[in-house]
Coordinates of C-alpha atoms in Angstrom, one line a residue:
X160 CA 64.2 -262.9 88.8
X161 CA 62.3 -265.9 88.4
X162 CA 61.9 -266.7 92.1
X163 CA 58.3 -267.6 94.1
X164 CA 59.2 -264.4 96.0
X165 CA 59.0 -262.4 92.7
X166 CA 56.0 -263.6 92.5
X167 CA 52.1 -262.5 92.7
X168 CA 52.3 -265.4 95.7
X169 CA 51.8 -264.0 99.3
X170 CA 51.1 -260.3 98.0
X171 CA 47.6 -258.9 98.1
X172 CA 47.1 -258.3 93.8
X173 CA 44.2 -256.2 92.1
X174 CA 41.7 -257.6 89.9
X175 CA 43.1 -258.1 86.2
X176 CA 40.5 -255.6 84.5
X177 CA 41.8 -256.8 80.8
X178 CA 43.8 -259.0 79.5
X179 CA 47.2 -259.9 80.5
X180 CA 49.5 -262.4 79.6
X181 CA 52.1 -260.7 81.4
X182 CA 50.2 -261.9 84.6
X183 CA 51.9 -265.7 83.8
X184 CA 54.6 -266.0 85.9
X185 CA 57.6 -268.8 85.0
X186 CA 59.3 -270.9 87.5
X187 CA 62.5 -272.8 86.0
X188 CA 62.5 -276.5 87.0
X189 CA 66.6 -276.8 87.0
X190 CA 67.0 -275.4 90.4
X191 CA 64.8 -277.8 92.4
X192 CA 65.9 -280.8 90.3
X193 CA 69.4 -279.6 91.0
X194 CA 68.8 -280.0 95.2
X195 CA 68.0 -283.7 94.2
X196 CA 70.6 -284.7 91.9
X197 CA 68.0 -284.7 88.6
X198 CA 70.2 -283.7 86.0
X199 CA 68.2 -281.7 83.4
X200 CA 69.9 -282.9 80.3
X201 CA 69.1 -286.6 81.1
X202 CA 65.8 -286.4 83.1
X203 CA 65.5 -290.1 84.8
X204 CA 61.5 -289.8 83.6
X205 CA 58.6 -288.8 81.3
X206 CA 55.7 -286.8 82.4
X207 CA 53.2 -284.2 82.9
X208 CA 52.0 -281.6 84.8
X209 CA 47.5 -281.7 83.6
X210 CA 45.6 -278.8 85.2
X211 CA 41.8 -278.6 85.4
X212 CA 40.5 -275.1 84.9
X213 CA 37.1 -274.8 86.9
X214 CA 36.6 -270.7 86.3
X215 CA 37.4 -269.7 82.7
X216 CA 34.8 -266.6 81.5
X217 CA 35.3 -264.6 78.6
X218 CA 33.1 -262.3 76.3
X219 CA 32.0 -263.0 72.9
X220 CA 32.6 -260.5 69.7
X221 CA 29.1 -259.0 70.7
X222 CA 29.9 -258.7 74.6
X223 CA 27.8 -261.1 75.9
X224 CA 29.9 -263.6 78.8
X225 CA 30.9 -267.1 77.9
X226 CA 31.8 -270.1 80.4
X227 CA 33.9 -273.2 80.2
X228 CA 36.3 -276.0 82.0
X229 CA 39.5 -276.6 81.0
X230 CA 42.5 -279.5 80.8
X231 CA 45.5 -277.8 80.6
X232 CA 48.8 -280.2 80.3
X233 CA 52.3 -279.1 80.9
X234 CA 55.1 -281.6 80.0
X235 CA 57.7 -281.9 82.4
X236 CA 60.3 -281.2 80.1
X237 CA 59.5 -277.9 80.0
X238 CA 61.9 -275.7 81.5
X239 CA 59.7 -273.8 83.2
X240 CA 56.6 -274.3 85.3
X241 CA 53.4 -272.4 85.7
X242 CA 53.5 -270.6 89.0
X243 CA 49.3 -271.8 90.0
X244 CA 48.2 -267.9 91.4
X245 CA 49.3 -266.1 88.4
X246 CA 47.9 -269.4 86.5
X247 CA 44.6 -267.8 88.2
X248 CA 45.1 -264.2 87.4
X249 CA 45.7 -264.7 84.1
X250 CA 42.5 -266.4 83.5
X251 CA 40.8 -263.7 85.2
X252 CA 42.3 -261.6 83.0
X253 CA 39.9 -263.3 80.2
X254 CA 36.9 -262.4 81.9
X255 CA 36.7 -259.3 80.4
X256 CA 38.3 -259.8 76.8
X257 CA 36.4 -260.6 73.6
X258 CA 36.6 -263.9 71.2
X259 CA 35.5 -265.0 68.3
X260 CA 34.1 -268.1 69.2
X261 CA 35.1 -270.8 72.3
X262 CA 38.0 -272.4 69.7
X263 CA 39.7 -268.6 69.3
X264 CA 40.2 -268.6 73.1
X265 CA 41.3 -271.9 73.2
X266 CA 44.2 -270.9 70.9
X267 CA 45.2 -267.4 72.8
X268 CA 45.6 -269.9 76.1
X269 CA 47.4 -272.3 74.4
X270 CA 49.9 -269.8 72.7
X271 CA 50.4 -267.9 76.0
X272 CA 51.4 -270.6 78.4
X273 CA 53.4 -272.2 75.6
X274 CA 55.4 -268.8 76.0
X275 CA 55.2 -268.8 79.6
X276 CA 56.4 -272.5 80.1
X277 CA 58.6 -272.7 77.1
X278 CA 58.0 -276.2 75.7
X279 CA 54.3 -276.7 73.7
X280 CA 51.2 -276.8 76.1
X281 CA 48.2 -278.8 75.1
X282 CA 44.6 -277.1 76.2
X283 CA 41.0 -278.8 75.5
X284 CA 37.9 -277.6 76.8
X285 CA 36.0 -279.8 79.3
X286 CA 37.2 -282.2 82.3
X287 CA 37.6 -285.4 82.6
X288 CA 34.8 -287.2 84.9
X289 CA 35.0 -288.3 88.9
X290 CA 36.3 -291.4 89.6
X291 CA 34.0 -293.7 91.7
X292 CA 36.4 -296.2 92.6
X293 CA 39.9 -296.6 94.1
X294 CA 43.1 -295.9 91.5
X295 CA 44.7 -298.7 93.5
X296 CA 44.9 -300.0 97.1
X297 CA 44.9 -297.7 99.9
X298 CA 47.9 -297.8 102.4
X299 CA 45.9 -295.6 104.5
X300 CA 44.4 -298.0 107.0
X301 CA 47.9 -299.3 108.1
X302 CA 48.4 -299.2 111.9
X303 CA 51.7 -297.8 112.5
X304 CA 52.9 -295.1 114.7
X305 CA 53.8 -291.9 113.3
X306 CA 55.7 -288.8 114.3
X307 CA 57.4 -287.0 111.5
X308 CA 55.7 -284.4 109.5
X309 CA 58.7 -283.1 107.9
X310 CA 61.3 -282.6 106.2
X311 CA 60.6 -286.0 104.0
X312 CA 62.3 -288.8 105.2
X313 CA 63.9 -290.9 102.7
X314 CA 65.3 -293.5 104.9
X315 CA 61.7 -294.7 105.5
X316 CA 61.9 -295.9 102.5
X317 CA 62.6 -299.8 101.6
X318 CA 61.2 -302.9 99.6
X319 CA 61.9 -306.8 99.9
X320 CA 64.4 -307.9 96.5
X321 CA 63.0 -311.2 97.2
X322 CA 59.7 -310.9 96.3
X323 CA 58.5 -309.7 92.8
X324 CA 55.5 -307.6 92.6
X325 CA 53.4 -305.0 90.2
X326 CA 50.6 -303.2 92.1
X327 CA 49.8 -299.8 92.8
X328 CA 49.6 -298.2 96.2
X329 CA 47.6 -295.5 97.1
X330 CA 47.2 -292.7 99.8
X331 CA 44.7 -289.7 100.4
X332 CA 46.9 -287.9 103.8
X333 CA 49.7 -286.6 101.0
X334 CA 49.9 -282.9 102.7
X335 CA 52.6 -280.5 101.5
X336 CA 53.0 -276.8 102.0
X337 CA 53.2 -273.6 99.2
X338 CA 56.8 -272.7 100.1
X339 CA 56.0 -268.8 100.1
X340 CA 52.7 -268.5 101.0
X341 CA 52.3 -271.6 103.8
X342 CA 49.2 -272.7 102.9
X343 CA 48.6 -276.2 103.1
X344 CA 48.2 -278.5 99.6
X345 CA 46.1 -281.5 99.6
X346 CA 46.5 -284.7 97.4
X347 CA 45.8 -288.3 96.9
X348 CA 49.2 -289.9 95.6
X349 CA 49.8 -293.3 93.9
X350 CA 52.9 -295.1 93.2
X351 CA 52.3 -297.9 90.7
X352 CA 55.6 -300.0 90.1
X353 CA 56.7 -303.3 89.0
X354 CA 59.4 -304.6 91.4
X355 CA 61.1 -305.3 94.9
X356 CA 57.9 -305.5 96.8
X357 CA 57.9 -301.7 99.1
X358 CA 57.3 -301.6 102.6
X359 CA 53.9 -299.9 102.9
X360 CA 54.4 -298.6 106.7
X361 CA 57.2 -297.1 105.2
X362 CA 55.9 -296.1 102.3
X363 CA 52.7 -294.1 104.0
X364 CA 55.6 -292.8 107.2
X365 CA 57.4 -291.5 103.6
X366 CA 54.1 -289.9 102.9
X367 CA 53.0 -288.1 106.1
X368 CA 56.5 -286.8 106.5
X369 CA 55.8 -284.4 103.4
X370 CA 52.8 -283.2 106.2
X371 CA 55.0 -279.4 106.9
X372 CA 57.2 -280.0 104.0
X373 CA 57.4 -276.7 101.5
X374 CA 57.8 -277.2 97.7
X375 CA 55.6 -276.7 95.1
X376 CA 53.4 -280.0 93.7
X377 CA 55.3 -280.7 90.8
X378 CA 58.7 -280.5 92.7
X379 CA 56.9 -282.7 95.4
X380 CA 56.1 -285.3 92.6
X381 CA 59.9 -285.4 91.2
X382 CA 61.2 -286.0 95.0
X383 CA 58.6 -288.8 95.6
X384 CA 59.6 -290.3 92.0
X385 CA 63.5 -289.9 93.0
X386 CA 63.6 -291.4 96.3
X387 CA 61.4 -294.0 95.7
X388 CA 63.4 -295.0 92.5
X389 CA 66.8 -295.1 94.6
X390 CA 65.8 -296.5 97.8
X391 CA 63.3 -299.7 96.4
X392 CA 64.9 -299.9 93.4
X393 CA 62.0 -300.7 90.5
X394 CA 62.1 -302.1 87.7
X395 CA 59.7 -299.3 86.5
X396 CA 57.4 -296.8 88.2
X397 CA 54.9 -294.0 88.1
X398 CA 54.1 -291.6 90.5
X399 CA 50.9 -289.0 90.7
X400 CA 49.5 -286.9 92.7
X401 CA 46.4 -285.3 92.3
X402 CA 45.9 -282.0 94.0
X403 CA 42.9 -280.3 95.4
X404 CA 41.4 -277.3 93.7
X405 CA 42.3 -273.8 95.2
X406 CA 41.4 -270.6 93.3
X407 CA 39.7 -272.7 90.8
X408 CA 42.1 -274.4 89.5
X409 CA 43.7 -278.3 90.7
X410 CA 47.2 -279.9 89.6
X411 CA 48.0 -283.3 88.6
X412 CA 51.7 -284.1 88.1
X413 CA 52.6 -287.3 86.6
X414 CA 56.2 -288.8 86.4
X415 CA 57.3 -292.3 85.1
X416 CA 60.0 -294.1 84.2
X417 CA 61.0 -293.7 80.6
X418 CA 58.8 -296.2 78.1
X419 CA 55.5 -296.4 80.8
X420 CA 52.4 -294.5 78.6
X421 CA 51.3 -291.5 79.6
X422 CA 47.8 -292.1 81.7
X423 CA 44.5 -290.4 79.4
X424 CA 43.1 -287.4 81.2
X425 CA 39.9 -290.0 81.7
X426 CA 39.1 -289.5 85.8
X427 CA 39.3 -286.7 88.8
X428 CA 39.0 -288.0 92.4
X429 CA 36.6 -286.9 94.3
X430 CA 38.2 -284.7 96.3
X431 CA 38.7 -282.7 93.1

């Protein structure tokens, strides 16, 4: 089964000695989007899921090690996501395998989460550079009492019909939890909409409430994107959140309203 628990996640795993695609380990999306009323035949958004590869090693045809980064971009209508520790183990698995040339490897990694995610996966060496300045303005410094770490709370939710407004809000304290594992997950979200103006105590209590909150990123993103769409009611909106790097490797999921383009792989924060 298909399940985190059938998973390489909390279990202590060997060292991939040769290549293994079979390492990959699928996650189907229906079952999460299900728990928030996302129907999969009519998704209410576009999107992505972009990974940057930090460790990626392989041999070339005369054995002598390579090195490169990676962008790795998943679209979310893929059924299936890329469980991020088998992600890991699979490029280990590379370390030891033999290409002819940087383009041939770039193909095998392409072909194999393809397979693994079950919709086409784009892969380009190299990362986009750090981002110096704010994406948007930072909620962050509000001075509001707060004392819910989780589960979210939706109801914290709520914007003002009266006034119009297109910005983007930004925090750095998104926390969430790997749901087998425990371990903690840090990001930097941003919602960026154009509408009923949103209540930014609420919006950063919304936040902080993910603190003890266990899903994996990309279902995180979806929940974010969902509630916010229901409860301020935009005209259109994006939501991202970009991940810290663990195991080499950081995620980026990205979910908009139908017709809002795609954001270029052109920045990481810092804390990436």
């Amino acid at each position: 089964m298909n399940t985190p628990q059938n998973s390489s996640l909390g279990r202590e795993v060997s060292y991939p000695s040769q290549y293994d695609p079979g390492l990959l380990f699928p996650i189907p999306r229906a079952a999460a989007r299900a728990e928030i009323d996302i129907d999969e035949a009519a998704l209410p958004f576009v999107g992505h899921d972009r990974w940057h590869a930090f460790e990626l090693g392989w041999l070339d045809l005369r054995g002598k090690p390579q090195v490169a980064v990676a962008t790795v971009q998943v679209p979310c209508t893929s059924p299936r996501l890329i469980e991020s520790k088998s992600f890991k183990l699979y490029l280990n698995s590379l370390n030891s395998a033999r290409f002819d040339g940087a383009e041939s490897l770039r193909l095998c990694i392409a072909k194999d989460l393809s397979a693994c995610a079950g919709a086409p996966v784009q892969v380009a060496f190299g990362l986009p550079p750090l981002r110096e300045s704010p994406l948007g303005e930072s909620i962050d410094g509000l001075d509001v009492d707060i004392d819910c770490y989780g589960p979210p709370h939706a109801e914290y939710l709520s914007a003002d019909a009266t006034d119009l407004v297109e910005e983007t809000l930004v925090s750095a304290l998104m926390k969430s939890n790997c749901p087998v594992t425990g371990q903690p997950d840090w990001a930097t979200v941003s919602v960026r909409y154009h509408g009923p103006r949103i209540d930014r105590a609420g919006l950063l209590r919304y936040v902080v409430s993910y603190r003890e909150h266990a899903e994996f990123h990309e279902q995180c993103v979806e929940r974010i994107f969902n509630e916010v769409s229901q409860r301020c009611m935009p005209q259109w909106l994006e939501v991202e959140a970009r991940y810290t790097r663990r195991g080499g490797l950081d995620i980026n999921p990205w979910r908009a309203s139908p017709g809002v383009a795609s954001p270029a792989a052109i920045y990481r924060e810092q804390r990436q």
